[in-house]
Short mmCIF file of C-alpha atoms in Angstrom, two decimals:
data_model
loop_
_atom_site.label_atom_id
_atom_site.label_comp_id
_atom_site.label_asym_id
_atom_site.label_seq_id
_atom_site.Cartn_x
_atom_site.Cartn_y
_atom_site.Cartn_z
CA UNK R 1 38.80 69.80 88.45
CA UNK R 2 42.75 69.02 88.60
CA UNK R 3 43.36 65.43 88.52
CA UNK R 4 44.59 63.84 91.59
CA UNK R 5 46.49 60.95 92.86
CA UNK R 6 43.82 58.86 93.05
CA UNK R 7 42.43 59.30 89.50
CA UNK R 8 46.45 58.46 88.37
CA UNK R 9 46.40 55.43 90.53
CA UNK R 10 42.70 54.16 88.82
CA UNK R 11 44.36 55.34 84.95
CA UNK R 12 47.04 53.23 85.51
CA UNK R 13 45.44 50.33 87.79
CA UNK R 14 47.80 50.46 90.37
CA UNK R 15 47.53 51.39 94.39
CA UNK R 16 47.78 54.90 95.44
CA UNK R 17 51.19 54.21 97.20
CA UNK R 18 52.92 52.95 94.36
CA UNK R 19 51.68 56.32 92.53
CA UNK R 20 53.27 58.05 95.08
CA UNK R 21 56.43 56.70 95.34
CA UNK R 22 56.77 56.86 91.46
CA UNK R 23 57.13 60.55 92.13
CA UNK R 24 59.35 60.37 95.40
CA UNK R 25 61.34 57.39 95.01
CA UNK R 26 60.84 56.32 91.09
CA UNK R 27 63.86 54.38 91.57
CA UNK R 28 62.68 51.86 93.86
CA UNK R 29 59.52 51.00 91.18
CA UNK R 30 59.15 48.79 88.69
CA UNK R 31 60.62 50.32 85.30
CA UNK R 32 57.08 48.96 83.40
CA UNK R 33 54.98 50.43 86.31
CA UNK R 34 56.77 53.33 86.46
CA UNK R 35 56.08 54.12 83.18
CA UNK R 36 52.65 53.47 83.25
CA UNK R 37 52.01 55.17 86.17
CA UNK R 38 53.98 58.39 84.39
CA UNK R 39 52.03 58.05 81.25
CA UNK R 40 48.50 58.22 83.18
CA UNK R 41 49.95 61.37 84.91
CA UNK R 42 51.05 63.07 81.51
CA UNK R 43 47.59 61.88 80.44
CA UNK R 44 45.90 63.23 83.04
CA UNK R 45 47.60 66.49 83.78
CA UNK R 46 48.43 65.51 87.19
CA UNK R 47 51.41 67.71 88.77
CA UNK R 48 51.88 66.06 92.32
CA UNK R 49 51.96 68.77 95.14
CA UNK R 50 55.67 68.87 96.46
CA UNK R 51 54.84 71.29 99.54
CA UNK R 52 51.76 69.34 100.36
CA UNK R 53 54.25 65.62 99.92
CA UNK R 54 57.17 67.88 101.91
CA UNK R 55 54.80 67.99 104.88
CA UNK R 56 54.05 64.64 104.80
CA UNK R 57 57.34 63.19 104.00
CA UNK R 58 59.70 65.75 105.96
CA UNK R 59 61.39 66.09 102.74
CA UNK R 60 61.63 68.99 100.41
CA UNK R 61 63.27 67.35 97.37
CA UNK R 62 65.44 69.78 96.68
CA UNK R 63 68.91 70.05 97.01
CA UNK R 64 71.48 72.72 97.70
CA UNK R 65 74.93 73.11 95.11
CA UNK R 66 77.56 75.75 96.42
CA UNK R 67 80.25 76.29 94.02
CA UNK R 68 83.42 78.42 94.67
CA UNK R 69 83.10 80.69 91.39
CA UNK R 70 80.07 79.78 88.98
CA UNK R 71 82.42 82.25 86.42
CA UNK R 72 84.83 79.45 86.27
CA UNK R 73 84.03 77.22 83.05
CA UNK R 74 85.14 74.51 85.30
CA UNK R 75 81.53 74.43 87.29
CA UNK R 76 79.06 74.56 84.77
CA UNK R 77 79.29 70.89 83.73
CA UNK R 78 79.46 69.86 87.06
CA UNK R 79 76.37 71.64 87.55
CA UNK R 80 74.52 70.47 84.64
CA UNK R 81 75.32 67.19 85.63
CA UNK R 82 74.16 67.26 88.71
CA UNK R 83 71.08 69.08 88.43
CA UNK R 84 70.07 66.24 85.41
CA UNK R 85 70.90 63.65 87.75
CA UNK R 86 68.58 64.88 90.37
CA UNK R 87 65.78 65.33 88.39
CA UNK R 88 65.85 61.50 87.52
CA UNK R 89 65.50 60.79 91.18
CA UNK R 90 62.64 63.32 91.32
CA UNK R 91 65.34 65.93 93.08
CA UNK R 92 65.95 69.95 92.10
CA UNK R 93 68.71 71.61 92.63
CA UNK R 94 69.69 75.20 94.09
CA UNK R 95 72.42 76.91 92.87
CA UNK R 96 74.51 79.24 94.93
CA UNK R 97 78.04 81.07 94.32
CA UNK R 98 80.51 82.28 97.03
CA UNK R 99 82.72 84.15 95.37
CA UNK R 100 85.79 82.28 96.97
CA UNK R 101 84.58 84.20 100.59
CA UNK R 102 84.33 81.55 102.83
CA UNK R 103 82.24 83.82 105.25
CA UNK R 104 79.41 84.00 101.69
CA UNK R 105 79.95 80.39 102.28
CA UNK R 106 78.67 79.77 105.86
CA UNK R 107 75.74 82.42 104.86
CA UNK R 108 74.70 80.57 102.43
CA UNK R 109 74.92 76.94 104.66
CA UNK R 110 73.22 78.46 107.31
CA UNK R 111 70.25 79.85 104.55
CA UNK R 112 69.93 76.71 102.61
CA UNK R 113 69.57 73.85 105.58
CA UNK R 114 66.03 74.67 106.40
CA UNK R 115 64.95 74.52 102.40
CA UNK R 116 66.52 71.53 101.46
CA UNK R 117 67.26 67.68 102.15
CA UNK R 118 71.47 67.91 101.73
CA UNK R 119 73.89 70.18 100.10
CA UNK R 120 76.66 69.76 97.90
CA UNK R 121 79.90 71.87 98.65
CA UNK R 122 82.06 71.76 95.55
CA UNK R 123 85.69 72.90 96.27
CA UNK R 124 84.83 74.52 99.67
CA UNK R 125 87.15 77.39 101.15
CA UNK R 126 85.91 76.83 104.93
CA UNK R 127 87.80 75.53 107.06
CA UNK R 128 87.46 71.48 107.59
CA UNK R 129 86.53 72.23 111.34
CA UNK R 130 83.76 74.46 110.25
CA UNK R 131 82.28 72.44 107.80
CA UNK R 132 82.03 69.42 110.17
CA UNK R 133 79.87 71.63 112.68
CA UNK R 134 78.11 72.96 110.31
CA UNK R 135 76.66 69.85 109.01
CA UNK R 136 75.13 68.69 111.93
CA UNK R 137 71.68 70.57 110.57
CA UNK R 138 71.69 69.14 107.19
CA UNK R 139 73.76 65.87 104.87
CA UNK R 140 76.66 66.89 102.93
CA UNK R 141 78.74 65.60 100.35
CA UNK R 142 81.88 67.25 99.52
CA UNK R 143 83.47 67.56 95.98
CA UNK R 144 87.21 68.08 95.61
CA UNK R 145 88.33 68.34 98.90
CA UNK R 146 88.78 65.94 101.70
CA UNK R 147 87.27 66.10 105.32
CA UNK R 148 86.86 63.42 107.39
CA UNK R 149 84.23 61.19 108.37
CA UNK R 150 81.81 63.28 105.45
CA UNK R 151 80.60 61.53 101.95
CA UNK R 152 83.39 63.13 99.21
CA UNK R 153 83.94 62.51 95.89
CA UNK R 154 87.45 63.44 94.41
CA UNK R 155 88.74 63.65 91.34
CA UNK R 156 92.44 62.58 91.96
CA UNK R 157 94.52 65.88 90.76
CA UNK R 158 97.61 64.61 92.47
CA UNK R 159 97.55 61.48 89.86
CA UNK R 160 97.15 64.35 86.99
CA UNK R 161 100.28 66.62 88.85
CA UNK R 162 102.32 63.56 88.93
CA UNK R 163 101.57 63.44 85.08
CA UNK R 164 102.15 66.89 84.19
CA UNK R 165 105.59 67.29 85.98
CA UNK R 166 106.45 63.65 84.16
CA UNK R 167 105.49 65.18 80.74
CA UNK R 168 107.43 68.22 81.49
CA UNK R 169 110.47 66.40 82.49
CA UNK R 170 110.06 63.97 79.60
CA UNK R 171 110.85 67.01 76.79
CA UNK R 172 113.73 68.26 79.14
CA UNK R 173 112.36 70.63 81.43
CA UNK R 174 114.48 70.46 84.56
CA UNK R 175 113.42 73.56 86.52
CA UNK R 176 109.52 73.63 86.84
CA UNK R 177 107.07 75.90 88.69
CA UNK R 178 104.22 75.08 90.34
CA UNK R 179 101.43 77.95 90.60
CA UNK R 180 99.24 77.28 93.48
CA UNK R 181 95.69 78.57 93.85
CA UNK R 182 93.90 80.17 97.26
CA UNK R 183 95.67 80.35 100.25
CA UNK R 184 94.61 76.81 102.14
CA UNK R 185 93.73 75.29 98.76
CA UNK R 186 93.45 71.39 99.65
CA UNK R 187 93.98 71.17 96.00
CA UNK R 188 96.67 73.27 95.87
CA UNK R 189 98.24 70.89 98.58
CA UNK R 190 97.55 68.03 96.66
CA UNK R 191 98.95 69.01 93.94
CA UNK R 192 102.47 69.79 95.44
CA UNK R 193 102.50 66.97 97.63
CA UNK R 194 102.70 65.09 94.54
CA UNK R 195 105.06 67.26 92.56
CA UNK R 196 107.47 67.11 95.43
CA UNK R 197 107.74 62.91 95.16
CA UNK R 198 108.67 63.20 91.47
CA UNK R 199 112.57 62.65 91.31
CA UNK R 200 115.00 64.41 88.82
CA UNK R 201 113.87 68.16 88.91
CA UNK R 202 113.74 70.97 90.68
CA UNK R 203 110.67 72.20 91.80
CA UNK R 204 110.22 76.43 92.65
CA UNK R 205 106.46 76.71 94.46
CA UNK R 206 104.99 80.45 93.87
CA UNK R 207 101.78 81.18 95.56
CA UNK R 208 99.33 81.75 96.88
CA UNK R 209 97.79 83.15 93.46
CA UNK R 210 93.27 83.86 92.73
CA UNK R 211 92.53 80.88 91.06
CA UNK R 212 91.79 83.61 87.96
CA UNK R 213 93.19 84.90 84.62
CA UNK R 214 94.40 88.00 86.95
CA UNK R 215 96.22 85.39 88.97
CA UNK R 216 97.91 84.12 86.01
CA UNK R 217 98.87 87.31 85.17
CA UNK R 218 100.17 88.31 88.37
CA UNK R 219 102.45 85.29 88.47
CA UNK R 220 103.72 86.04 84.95
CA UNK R 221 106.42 88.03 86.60
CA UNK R 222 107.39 85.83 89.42
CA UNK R 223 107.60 82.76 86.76
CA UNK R 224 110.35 84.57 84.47
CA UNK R 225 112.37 85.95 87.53
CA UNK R 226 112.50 82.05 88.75
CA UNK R 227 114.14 80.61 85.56
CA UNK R 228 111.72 77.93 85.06
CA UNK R 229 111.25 76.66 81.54
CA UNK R 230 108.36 74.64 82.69
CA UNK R 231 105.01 75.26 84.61
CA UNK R 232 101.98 73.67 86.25
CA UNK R 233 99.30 75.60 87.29
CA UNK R 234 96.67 75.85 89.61
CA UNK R 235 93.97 75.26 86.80
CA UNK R 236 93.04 76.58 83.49
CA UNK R 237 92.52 80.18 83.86
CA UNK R 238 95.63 80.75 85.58
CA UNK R 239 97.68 78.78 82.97
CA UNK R 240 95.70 81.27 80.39
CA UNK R 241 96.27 84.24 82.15
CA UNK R 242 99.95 83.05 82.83
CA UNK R 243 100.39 82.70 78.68
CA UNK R 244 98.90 86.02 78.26
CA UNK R 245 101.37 87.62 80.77
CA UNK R 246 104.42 86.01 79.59
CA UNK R 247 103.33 86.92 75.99
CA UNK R 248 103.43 90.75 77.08
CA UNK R 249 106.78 89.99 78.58
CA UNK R 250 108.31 88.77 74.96
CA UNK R 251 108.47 84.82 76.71
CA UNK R 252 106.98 82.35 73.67
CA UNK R 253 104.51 79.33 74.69
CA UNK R 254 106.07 76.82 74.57
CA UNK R 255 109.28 78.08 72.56
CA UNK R 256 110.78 79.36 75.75
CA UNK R 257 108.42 77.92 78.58
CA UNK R 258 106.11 75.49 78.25
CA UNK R 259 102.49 75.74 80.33
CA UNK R 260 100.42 72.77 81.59
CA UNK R 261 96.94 73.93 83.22
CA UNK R 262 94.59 71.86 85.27
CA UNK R 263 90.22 71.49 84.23
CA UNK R 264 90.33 70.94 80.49
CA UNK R 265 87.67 74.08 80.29
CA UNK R 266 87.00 74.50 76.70
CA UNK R 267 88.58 77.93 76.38
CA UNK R 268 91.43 76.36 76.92
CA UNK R 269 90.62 74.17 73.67
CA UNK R 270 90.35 77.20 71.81
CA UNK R 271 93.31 79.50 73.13
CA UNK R 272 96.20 79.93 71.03
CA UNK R 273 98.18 77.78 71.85
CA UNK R 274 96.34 75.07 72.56
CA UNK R 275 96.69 74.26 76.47
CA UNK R 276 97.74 71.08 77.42
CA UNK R 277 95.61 70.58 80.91
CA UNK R 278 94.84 67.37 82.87
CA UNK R 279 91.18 66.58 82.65
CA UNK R 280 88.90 66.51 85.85
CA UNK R 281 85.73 64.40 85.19
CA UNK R 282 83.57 67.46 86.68
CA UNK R 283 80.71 65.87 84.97
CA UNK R 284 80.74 62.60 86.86
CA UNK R 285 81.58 63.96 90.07
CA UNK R 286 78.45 65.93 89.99
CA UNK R 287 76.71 62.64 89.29
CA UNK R 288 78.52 60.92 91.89
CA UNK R 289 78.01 63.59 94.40
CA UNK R 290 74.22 63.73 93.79
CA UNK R 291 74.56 59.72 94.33
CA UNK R 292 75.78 59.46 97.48
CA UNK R 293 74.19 63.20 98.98
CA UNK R 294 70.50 61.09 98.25
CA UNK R 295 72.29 57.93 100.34
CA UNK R 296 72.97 59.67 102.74
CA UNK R 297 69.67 61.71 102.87
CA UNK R 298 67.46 58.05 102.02
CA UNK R 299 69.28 56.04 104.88
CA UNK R 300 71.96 58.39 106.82
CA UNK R 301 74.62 56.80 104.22
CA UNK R 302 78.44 56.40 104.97
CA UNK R 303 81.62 58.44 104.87
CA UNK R 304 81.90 56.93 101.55
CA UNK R 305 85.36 58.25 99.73
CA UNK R 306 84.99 58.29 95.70
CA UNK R 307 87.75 59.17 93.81
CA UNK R 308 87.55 59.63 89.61
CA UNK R 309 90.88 59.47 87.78
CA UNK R 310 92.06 61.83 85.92
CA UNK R 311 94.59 62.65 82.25
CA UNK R 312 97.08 64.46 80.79
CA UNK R 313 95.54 65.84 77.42
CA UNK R 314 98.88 67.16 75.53
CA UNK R 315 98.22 69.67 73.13
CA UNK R 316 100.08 72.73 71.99
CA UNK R 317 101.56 74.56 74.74
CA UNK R 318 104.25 72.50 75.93
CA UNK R 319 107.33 71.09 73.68
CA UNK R 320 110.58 70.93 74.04
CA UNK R 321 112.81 72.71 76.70
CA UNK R 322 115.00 75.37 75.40
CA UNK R 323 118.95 74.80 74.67
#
């Protein structure tokens, strides 16, 4: 016969309950009970039942992740953080991918709230009034984007665009682009909100751009017609794309314009050049974000605002502006 709760709590001499919440809340026990209490399970071959514990609990233990584009290298470590967070707190996590459609998006709100205890929406395209009634079925926590009154956590790209420009201006660039993402980006925003209070250059704004290679690309044309020597863009895979189209148009990286991207993705570590990027900590924000989604699903939680710094990481694809 399978061994139950009941033979785990006898194996490891404690009560029932404290087996119990070893599995649902291991947090809240005893690191030396905990253990012991694991160790009779592993012993044992106990599995606890999570559909028969959902029932009795109201709560799943599982938790819903919606990412923008799961193709973008930015998302995968956020993801694996996450999920490996979870599964310390005795949490799993679903994966889903909207494919920057914010109508995918509400479909996929709407189909997760009655299988899980909270979602996490990282860089959401629906609209801030949407999202709040949406919630009203199920916790969220928001990554890289703002909306009031709702747990977020951000990871401060207006500190990092505020860098960039400064690094550009400090090897002479004067007239500097800034390549903005999806139309309604609140990091786009962000990010020229804060280029716009830097002093001492002048700023051309070309968007709205698909936060892709092909949108790099695209703007490859739009860059060289504006006489910049200097550009910021939207994130990693446009600043690729952008070196790739400029390259077909005979401009050198950074000999004649020098390219700062936004992630630190590691194909941007192993392009030629080298992009120079500001870092986003996507890792801890999915670590965060898992941290104050179970707050909020434990005890109701608070609109509780984190924001993660970020850096400049210079490499080889910005130098000096041309004479």
């Amino acid at each position: 016969m399978a061994a139950t709760i009941k033979d785990v709590a006898q194996a490891s001499g404690v009560h029932v309950s404290t087996v119990s919440r070893t599995f649902s809340a291991p947090h809240l026990v005893n690191p030396e009970t905990r253990n012991r209490v694991l160790a009779a399970a592993e012993d044992l071959g106990y599995r606890p039942n999570r559909a028969a514990r959902a029932l009795t609990t109201g709560r799943t233990h599982n938790l819903g992740l919606i990412v923008a584009d799961i193709s973008n290298p930015f998302f995968p470590p956020l993801i694996k953080a996450a999920q490996a967070h979870a599964r310390t707190r005795d949490y799993y996590v679903f994966v889903a991918d909207t494919d920057e459609d914010p109508q995918v998006e509400e479909e996929l709100i709407k189909a997760f709230t009655k299988q899980v205890d909270g979602l996490l929406l990282c860089s959401p395209r629906l609209s801030n009034r949407t999202i709040e009634r949406l919630r009203a079925e199920v916790p969220f926590v928001v990554v890289n984007r703002e909306v009031k009154g709702m747990p977020t956590v951000l990871m401060d790209v207006g500190q990092g665009a505020r860098l960039a420009i400064e690094h550009l201006a400090g090897l002479g660039h004067r007239r500097i682009a800034l390549i903005s993402g999806p139309s309604g980006s609140w990091t786009s925003k962000q990010m020229r909100e804060a280029a716009a209070a830097t002093s001492g250059v002048d700023l051309v704004f070309l968007g709205p751009n698909a936060p892709t290679e092909q949108g790099g690309l695209a703007a490859a044309a739009e860059v060289t017609a504006s006489g910049a020597t200097g550009v910021l863009a939207y994130n990693d895979l446009v600043a690729m794309g952008l070196i790739e189209g400029l390259h077909e148009r005979g401009v050198r990286v950074p000999a004649d314009v020098s390219v700062v991207g936004v992630d630190d993705i590691v194909p941007g570590r192993l392009s030629r050049p080298k992009l120079t990027t500001v870092a986003m900590p996507a890792a801890a924000a999915g670590r965060m974000a898992v941290d104050l989604l179970l707050q909020s699903v434990g005890d109701g939680g608070t609109a509780t605002l984190a924001t993660l710094a970020t850096s400049l990481v210079v490499r080889e694809s910005t130098g000096p502006a041309p004479l």
